[in-house]
PDB file of N, CA, C and O in Angstrom:
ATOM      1  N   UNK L  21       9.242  15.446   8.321  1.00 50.00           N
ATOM      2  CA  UNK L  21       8.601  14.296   8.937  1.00 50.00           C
ATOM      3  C   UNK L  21       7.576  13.720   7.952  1.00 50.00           C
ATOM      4  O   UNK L  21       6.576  14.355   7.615  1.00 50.00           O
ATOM      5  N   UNK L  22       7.881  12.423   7.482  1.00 63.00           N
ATOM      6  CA  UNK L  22       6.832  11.500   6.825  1.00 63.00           C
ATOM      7  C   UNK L  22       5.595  11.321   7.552  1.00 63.00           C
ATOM      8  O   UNK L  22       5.817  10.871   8.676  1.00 63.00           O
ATOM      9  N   UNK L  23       4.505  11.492   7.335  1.00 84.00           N
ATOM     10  CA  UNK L  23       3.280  10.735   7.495  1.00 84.00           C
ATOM     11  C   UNK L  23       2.989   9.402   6.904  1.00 84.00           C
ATOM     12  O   UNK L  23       3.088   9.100   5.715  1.00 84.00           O
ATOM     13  N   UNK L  24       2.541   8.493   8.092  1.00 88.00           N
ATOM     14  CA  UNK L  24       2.426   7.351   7.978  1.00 88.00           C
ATOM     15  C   UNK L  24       1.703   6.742   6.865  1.00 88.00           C
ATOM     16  O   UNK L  24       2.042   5.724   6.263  1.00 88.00           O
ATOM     17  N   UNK L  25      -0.023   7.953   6.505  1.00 87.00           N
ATOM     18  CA  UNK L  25      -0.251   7.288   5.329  1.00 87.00           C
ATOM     19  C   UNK L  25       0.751   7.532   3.460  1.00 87.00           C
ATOM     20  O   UNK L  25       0.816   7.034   2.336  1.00 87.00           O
ATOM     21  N   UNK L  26       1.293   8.592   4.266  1.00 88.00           N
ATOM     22  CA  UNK L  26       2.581   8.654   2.914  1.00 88.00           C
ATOM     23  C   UNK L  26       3.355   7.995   2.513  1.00 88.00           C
ATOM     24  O   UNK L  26       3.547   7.850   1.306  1.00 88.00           O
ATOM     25  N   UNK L  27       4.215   7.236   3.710  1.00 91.00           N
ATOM     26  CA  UNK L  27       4.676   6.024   4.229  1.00 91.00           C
ATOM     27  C   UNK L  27       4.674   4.698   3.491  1.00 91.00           C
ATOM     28  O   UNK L  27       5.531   4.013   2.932  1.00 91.00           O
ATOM     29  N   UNK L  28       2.925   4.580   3.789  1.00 93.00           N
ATOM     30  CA  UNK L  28       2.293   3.122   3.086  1.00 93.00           C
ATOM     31  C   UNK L  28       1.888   3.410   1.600  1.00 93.00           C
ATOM     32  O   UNK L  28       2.108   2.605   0.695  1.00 93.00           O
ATOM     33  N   UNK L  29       1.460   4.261   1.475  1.00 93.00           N
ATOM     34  CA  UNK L  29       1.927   4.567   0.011  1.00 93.00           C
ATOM     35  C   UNK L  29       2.627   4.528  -0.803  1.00 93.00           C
ATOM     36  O   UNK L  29       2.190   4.290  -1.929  1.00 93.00           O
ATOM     37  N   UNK L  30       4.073   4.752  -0.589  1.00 93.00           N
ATOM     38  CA  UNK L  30       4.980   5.183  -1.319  1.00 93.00           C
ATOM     39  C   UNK L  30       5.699   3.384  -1.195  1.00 93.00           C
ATOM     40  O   UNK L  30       6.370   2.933  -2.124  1.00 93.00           O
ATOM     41  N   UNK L  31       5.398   2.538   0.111  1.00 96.00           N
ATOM     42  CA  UNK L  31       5.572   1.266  -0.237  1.00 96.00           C
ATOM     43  C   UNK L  31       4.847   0.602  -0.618  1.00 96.00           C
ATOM     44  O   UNK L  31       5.275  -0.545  -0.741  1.00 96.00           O
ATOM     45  N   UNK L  32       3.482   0.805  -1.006  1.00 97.00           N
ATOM     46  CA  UNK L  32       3.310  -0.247  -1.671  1.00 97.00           C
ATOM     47  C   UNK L  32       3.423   0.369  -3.065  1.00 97.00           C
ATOM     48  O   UNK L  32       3.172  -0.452  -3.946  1.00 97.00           O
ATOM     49  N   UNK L  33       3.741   1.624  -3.514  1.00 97.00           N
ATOM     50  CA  UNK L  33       3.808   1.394  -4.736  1.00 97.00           C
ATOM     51  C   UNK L  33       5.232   1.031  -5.329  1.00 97.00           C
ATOM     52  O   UNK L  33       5.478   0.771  -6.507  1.00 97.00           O
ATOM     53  N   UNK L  34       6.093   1.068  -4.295  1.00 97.00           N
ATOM     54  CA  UNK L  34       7.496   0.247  -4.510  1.00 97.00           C
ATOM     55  C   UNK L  34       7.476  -0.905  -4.832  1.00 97.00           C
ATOM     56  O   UNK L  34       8.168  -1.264  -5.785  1.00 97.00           O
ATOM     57  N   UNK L  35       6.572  -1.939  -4.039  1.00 98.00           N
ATOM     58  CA  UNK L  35       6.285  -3.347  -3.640  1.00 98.00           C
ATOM     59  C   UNK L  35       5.653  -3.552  -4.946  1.00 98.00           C
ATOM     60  O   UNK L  35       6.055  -4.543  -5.555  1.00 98.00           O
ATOM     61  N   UNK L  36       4.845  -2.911  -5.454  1.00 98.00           N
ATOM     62  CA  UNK L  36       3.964  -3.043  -6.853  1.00 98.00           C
ATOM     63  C   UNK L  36       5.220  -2.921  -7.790  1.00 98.00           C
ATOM     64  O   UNK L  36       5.579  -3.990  -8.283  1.00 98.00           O
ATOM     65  N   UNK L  37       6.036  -1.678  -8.160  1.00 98.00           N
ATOM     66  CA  UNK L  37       7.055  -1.455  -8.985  1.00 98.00           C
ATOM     67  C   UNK L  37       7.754  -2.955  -8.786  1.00 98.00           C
ATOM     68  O   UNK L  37       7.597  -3.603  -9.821  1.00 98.00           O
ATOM     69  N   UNK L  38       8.337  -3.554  -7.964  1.00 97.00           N
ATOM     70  CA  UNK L  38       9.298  -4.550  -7.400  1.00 97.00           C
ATOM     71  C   UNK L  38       8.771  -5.792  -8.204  1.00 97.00           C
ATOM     72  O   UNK L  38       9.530  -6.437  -8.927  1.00 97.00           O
ATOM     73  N   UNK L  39       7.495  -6.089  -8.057  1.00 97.00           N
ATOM     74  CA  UNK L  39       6.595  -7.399  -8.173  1.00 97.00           C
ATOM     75  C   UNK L  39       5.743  -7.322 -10.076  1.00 97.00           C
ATOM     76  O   UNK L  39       5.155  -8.213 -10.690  1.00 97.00           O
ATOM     77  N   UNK L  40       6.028  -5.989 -10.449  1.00 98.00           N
ATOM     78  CA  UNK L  40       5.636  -5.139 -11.508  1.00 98.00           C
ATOM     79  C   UNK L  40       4.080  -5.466 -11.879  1.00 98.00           C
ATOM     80  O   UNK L  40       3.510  -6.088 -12.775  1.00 98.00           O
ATOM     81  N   UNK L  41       3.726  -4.799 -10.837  1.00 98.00           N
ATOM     82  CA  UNK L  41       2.340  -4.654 -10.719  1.00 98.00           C
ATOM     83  C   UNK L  41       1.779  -3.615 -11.212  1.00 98.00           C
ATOM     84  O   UNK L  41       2.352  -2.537 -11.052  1.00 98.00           O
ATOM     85  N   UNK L  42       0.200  -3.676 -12.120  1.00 97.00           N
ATOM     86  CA  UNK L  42      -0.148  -2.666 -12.435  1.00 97.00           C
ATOM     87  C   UNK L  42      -1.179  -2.297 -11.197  1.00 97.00           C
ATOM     88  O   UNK L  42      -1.121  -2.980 -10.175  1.00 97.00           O
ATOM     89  N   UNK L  43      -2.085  -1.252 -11.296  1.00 96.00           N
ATOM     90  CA  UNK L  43      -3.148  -1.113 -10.095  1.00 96.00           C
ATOM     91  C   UNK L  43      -4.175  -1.897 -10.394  1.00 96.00           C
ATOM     92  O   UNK L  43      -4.880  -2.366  -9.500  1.00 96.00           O
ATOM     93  N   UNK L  44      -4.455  -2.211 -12.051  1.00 97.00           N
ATOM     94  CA  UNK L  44      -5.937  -3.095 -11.940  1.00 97.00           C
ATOM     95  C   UNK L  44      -5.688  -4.167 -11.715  1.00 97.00           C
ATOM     96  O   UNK L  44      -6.611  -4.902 -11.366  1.00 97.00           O
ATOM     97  N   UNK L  45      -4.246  -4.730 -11.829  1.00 98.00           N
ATOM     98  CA  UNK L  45      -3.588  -6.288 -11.222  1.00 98.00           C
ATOM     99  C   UNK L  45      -3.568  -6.612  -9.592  1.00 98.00           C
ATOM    100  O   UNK L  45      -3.824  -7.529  -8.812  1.00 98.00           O
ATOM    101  N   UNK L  46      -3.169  -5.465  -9.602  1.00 98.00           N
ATOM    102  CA  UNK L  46      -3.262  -5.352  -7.520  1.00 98.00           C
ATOM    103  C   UNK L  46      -4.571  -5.201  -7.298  1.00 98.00           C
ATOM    104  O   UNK L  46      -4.820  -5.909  -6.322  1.00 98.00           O
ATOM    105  N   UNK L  47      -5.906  -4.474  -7.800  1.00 98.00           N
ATOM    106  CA  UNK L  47      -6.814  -5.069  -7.439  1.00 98.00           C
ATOM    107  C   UNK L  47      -7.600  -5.980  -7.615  1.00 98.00           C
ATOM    108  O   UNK L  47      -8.577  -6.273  -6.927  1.00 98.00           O
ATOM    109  N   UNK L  48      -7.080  -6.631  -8.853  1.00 98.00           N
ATOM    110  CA  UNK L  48      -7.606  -8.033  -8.861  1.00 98.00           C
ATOM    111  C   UNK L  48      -7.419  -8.870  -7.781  1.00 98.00           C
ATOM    112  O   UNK L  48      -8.186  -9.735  -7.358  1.00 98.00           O
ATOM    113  N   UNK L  49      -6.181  -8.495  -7.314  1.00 97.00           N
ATOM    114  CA  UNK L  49      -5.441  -9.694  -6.171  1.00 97.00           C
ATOM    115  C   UNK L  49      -6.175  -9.191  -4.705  1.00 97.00           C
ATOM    116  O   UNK L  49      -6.288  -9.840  -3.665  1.00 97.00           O
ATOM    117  N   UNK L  50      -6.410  -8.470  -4.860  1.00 98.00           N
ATOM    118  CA  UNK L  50      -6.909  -7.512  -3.449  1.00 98.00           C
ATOM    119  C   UNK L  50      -8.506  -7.781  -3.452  1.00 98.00           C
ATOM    120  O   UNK L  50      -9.016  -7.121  -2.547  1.00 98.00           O
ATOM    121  N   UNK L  51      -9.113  -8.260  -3.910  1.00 98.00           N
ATOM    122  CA  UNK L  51     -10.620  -8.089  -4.386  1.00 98.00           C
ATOM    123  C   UNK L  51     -10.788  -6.627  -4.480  1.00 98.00           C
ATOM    124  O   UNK L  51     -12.015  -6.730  -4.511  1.00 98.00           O
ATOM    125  N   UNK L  52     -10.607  -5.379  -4.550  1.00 97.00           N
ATOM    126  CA  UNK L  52     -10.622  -4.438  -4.312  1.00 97.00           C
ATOM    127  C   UNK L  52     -11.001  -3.745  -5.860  1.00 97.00           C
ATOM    128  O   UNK L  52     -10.459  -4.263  -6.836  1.00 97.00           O
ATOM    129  N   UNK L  53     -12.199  -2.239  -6.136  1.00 96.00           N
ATOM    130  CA  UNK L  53     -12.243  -2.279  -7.157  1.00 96.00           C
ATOM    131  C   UNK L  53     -11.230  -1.292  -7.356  1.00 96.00           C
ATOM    132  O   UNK L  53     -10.876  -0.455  -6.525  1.00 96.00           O
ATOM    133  N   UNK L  54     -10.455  -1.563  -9.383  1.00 96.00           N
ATOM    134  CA  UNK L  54      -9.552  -0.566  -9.323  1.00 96.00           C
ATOM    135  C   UNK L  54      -9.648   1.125  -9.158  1.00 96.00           C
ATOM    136  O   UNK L  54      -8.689   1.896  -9.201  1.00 96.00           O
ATOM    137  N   UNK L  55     -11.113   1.489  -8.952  1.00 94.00           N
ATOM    138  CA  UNK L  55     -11.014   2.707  -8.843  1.00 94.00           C
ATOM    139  C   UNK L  55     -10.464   2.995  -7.516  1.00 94.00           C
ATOM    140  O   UNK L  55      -9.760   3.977  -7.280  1.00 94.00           O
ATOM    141  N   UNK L  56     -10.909   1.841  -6.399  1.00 94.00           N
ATOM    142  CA  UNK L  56     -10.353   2.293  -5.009  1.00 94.00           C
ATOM    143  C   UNK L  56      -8.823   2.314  -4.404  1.00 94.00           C
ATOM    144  O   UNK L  56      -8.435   3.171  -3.610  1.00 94.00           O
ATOM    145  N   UNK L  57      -7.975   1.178  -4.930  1.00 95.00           N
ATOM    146  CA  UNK L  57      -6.868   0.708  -4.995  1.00 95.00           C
ATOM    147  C   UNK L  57      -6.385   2.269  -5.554  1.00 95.00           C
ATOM    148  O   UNK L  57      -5.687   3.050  -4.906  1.00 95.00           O
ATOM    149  N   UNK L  58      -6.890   2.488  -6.795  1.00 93.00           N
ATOM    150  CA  UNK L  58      -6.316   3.895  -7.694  1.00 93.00           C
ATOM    151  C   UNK L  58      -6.519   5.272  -6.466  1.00 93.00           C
ATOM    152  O   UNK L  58      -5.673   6.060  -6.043  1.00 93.00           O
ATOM    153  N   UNK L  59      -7.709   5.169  -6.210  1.00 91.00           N
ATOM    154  CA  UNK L  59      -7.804   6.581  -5.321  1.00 91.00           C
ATOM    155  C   UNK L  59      -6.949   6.369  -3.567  1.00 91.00           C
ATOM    156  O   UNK L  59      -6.936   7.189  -2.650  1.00 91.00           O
ATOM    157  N   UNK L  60      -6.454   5.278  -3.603  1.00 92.00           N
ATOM    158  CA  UNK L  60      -5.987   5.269  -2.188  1.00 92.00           C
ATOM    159  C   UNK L  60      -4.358   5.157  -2.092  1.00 92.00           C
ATOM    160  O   UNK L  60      -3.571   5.148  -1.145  1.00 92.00           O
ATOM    161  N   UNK L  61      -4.206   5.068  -3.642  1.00 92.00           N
ATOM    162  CA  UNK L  61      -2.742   5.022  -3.838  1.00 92.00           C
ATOM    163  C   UNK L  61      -2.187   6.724  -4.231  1.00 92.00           C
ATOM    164  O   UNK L  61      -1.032   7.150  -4.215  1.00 92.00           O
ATOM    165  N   UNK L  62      -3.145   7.273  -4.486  1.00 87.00           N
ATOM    166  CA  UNK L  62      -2.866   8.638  -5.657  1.00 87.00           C
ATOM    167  C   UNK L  62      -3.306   9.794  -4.377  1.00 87.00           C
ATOM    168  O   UNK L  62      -3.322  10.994  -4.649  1.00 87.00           O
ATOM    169  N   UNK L  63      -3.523   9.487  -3.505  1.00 75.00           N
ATOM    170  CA  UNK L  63      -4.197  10.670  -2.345  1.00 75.00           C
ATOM    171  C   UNK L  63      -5.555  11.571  -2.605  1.00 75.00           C
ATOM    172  O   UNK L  63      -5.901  12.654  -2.135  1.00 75.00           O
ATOM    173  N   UNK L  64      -6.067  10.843  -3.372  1.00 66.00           N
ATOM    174  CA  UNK L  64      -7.458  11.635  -3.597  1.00 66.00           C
ATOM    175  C   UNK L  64      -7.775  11.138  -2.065  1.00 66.00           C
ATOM    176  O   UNK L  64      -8.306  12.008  -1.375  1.00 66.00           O
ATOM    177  N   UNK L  65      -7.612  10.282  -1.629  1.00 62.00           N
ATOM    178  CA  UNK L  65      -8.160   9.727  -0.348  1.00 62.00           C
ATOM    179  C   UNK L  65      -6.726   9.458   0.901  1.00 62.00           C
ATOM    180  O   UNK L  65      -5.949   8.535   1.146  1.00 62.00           O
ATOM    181  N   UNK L  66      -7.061  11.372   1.637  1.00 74.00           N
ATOM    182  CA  UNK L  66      -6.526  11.197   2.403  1.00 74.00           C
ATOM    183  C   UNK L  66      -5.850  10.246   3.275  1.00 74.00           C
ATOM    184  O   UNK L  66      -4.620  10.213   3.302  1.00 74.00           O
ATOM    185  N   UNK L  67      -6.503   9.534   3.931  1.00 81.00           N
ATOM    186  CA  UNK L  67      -6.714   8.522   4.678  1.00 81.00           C
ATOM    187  C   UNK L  67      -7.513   7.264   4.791  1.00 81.00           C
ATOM    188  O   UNK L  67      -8.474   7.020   5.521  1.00 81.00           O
ATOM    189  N   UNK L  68      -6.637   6.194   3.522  1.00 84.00           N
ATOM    190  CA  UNK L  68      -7.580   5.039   3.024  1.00 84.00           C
ATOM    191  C   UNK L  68      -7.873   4.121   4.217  1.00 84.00           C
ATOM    192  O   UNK L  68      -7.099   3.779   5.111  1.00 84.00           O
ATOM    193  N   UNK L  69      -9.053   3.823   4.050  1.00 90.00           N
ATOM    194  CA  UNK L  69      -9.323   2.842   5.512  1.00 90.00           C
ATOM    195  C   UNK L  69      -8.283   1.374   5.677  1.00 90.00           C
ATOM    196  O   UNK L  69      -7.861   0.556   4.860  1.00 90.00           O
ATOM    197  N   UNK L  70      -8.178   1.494   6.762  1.00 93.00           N
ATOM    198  CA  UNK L  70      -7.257   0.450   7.263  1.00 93.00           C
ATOM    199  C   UNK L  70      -7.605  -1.090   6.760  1.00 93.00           C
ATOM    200  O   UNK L  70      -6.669  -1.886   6.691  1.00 93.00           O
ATOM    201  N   UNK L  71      -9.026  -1.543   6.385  1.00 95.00           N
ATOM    202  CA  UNK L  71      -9.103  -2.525   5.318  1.00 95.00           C
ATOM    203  C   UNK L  71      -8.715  -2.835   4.421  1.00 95.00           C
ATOM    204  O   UNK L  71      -8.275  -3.925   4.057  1.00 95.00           O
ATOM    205  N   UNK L  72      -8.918  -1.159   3.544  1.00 95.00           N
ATOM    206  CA  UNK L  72      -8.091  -1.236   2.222  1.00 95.00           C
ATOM    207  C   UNK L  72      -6.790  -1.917   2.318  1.00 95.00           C
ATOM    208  O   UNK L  72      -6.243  -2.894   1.807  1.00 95.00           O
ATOM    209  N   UNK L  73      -6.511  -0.980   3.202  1.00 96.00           N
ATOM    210  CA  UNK L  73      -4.646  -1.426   3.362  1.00 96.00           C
ATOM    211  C   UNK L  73      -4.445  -2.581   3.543  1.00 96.00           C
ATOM    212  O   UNK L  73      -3.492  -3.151   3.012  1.00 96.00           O
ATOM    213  N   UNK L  74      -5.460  -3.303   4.486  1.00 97.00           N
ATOM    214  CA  UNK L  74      -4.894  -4.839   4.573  1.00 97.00           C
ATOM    215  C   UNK L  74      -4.921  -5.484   3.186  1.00 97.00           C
ATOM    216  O   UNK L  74      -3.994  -5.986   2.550  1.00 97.00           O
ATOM    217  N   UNK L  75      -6.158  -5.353   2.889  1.00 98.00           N
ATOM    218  CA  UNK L  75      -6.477  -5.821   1.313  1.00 98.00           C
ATOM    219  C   UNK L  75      -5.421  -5.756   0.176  1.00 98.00           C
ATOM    220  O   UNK L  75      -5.212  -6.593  -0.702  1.00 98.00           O
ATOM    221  N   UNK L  76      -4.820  -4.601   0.390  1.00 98.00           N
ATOM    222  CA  UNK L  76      -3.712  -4.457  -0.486  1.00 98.00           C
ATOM    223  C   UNK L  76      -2.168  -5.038  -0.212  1.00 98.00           C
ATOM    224  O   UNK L  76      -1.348  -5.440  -1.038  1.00 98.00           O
ATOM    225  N   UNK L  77      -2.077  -4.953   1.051  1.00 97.00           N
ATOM    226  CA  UNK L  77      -1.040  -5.967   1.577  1.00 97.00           C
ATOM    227  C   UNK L  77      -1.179  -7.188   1.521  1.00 97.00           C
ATOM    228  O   UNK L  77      -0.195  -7.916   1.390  1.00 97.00           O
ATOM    229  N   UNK L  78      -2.235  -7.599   1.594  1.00 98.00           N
ATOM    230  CA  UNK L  78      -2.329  -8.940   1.015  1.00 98.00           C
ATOM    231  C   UNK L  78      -2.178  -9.545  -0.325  1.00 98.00           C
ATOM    232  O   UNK L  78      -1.683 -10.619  -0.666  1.00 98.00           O
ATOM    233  N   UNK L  79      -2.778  -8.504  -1.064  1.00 98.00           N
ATOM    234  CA  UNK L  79      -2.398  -8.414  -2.372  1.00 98.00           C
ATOM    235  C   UNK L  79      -1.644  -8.407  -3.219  1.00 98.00           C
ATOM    236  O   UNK L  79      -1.735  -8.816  -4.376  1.00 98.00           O
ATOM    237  N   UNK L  80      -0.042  -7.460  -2.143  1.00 98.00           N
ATOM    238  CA  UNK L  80       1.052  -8.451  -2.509  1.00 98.00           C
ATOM    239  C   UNK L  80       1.477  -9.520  -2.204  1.00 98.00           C
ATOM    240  O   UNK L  80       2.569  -9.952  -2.574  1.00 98.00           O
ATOM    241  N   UNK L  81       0.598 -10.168  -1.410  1.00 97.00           N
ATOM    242  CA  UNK L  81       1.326 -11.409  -1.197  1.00 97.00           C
ATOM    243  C   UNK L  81       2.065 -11.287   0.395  1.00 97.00           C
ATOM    244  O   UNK L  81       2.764 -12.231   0.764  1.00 97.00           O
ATOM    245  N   UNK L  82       1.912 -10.321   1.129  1.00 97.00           N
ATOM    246  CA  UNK L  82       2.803 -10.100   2.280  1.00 97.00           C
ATOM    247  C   UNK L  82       1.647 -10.159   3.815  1.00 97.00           C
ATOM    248  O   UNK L  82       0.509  -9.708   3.688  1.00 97.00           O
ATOM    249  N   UNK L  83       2.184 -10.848   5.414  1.00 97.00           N
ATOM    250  CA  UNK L  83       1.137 -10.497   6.416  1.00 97.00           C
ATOM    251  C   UNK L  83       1.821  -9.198   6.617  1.00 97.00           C
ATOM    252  O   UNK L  83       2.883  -8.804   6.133  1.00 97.00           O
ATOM    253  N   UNK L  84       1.035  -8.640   7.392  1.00 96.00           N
ATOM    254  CA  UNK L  84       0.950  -6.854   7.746  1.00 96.00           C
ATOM    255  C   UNK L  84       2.205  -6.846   8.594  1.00 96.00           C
ATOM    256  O   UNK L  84       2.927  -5.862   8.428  1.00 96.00           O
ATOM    257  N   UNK L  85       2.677  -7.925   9.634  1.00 96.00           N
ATOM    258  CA  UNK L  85       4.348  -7.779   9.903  1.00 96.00           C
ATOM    259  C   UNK L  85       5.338  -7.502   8.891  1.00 96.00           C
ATOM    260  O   UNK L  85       6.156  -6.584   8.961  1.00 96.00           O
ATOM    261  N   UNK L  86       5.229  -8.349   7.928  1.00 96.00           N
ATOM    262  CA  UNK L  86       6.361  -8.186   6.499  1.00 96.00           C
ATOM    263  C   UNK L  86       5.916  -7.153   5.891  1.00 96.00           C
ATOM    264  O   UNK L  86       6.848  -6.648   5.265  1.00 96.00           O
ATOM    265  N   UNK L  87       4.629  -6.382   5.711  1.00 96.00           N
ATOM    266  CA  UNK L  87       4.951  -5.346   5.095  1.00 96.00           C
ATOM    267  C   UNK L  87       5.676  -3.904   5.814  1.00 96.00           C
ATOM    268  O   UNK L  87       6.315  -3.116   5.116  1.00 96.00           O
ATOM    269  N   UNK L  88       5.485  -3.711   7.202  1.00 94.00           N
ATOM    270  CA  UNK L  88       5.621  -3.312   7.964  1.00 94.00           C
ATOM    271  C   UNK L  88       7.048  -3.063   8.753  1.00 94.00           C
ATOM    272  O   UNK L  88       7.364  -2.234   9.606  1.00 94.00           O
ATOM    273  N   UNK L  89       7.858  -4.247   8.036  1.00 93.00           N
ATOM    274  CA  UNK L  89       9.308  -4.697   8.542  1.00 93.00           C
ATOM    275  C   UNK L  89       9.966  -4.259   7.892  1.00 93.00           C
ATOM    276  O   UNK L  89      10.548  -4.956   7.062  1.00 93.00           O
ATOM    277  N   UNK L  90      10.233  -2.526   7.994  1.00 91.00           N
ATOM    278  CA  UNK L  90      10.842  -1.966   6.501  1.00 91.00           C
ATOM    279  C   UNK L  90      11.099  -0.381   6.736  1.00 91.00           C
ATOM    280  O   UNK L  90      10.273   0.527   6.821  1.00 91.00           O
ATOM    281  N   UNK L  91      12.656  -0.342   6.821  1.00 89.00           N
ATOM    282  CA  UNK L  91      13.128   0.904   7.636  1.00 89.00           C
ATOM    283  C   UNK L  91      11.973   2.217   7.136  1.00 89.00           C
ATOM    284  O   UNK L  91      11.507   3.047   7.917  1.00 89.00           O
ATOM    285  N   UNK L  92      11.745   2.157   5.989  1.00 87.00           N
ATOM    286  CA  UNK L  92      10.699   3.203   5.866  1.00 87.00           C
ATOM    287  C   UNK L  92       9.349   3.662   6.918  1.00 87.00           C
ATOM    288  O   UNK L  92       8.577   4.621   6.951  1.00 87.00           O
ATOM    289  N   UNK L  93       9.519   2.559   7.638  1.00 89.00           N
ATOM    290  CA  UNK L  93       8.391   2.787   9.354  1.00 89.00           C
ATOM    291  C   UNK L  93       9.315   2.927  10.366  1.00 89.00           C
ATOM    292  O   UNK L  93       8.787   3.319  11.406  1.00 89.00           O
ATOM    293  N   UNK L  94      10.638   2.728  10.446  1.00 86.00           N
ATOM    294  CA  UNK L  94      11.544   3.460  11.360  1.00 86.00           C
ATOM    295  C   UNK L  94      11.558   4.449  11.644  1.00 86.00           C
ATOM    296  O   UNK L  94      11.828   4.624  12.833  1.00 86.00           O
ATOM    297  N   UNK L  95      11.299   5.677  10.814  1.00 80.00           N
ATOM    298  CA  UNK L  95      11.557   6.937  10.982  1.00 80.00           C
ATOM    299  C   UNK L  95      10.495   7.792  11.113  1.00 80.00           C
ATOM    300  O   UNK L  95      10.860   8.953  10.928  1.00 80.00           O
ATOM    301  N   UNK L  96       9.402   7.695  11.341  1.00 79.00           N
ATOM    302  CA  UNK L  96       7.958   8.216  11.637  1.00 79.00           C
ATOM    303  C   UNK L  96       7.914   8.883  12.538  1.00 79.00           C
ATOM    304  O   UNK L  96       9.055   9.100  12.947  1.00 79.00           O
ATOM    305  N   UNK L  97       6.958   9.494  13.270  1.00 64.00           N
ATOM    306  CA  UNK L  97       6.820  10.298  14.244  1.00 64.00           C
ATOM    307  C   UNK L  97       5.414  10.841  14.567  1.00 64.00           C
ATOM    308  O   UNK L  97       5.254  11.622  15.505  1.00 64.00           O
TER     309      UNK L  97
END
Protein backbone atom coordinates (compact mmCIF):
# COMPACT_ATOMS: atom_id res chain seq x y z
CA UNK A 1 0.00 0.00 0.00
CA UNK A 2 1.28 3.50 -1.24
CA UNK A 3 1.09 6.38 1.06
CA UNK A 4 -0.40 9.33 -0.17
CA UNK A 5 2.52 11.56 0.66
CA UNK A 6 4.66 8.97 -1.45
CA UNK A 7 2.12 9.25 -3.99
CA UNK A 8 2.59 13.12 -4.48
CA UNK A 9 5.99 12.74 -4.54
CA UNK A 10 6.83 10.39 -6.83
CA UNK A 11 4.33 12.66 -9.18
CA UNK A 12 5.54 15.48 -9.04
CA UNK A 13 8.83 14.37 -9.59
CA UNK A 14 7.49 12.65 -12.78
CA UNK A 15 5.65 15.94 -13.74
CA UNK A 16 9.15 17.74 -13.16
CA UNK A 17 11.06 14.77 -15.20
CA UNK A 18 8.07 15.25 -18.03
CA UNK A 19 8.29 19.24 -18.12
CA UNK A 20 12.33 18.72 -17.38
CA UNK A 21 12.42 20.52 -14.46
CA UNK A 22 15.18 21.02 -12.18
CA UNK A 23 14.19 21.64 -8.25
CA UNK A 24 15.71 25.22 -8.17
CA UNK A 25 13.46 25.81 -11.46
CA UNK A 26 10.34 24.42 -9.71
CA UNK A 27 11.06 26.63 -7.01
CA UNK A 28 11.46 29.49 -8.77
CA UNK A 29 7.99 28.84 -10.26
CA UNK A 30 6.56 27.91 -6.87
CA UNK A 31 7.94 30.99 -4.97
CA UNK A 32 9.17 28.36 -2.75
CA UNK A 33 12.86 28.30 -1.41
CA UNK A 34 14.92 25.52 -3.11
CA UNK A 35 15.94 24.11 0.06
CA UNK A 36 12.16 23.44 0.81
CA UNK A 37 10.90 22.19 -2.58
CA UNK A 38 14.40 19.89 -2.10
CA UNK A 39 13.48 18.66 1.46
CA UNK A 40 9.79 17.94 0.60
CA UNK A 41 10.58 16.12 -2.46
CA UNK A 42 13.55 13.85 -0.91
CA UNK A 43 11.51 12.86 2.51
CA UNK A 44 13.64 14.56 4.90
CA UNK A 45 10.12 15.98 5.50
CA UNK A 46 7.82 13.43 6.29
CA UNK A 47 4.82 15.18 5.69
CA UNK A 48 5.26 18.49 3.59
CA UNK A 49 2.54 20.93 4.45
CA UNK A 50 -0.32 21.00 2.24
CA UNK A 51 0.76 24.65 1.02
CA UNK A 52 3.85 23.45 -0.11
CA UNK A 53 2.07 21.08 -2.21
CA UNK A 54 -0.20 23.54 -3.62
CA UNK A 55 2.73 25.76 -4.34
CA UNK A 56 4.32 23.14 -6.16
CA UNK A 57 1.38 22.12 -8.15
CA UNK A 58 1.08 25.21 -9.24
CA UNK A 59 4.38 25.34 -10.17
CA UNK A 60 3.82 23.02 -12.68
CA UNK A 61 1.51 24.78 -14.14
CA UNK A 62 -1.49 22.37 -13.06
CA UNK A 63 -5.08 23.24 -10.54
CA UNK A 64 -4.96 20.57 -7.72
CA UNK A 65 -7.93 18.62 -9.83
CA UNK A 66 -5.35 18.00 -12.80
CA UNK A 67 -2.78 17.11 -10.65
CA UNK A 68 -4.81 14.81 -8.80
CA UNK A 69 -6.55 13.21 -12.00
CA UNK A 70 -4.01 10.47 -12.23
CA UNK A 71 -4.47 6.70 -11.69
CA UNK A 72 -1.56 6.94 -9.29
CA UNK A 73 -4.44 8.35 -6.57
CA UNK A 74 -6.65 5.44 -7.62
CA UNK A 75 -5.07 2.99 -5.69
CA UNK A 76 -4.51 4.44 -2.15
CA UNK A 77 -5.93 3.37 0.90
Amino acid sequence: MELLSNAIRDHIKQLMHEQNLTISELARRSNLTQSTVDSALNIRNKNPRIDTIHQLIKGLNLSIPQFFNHDRFNHLK
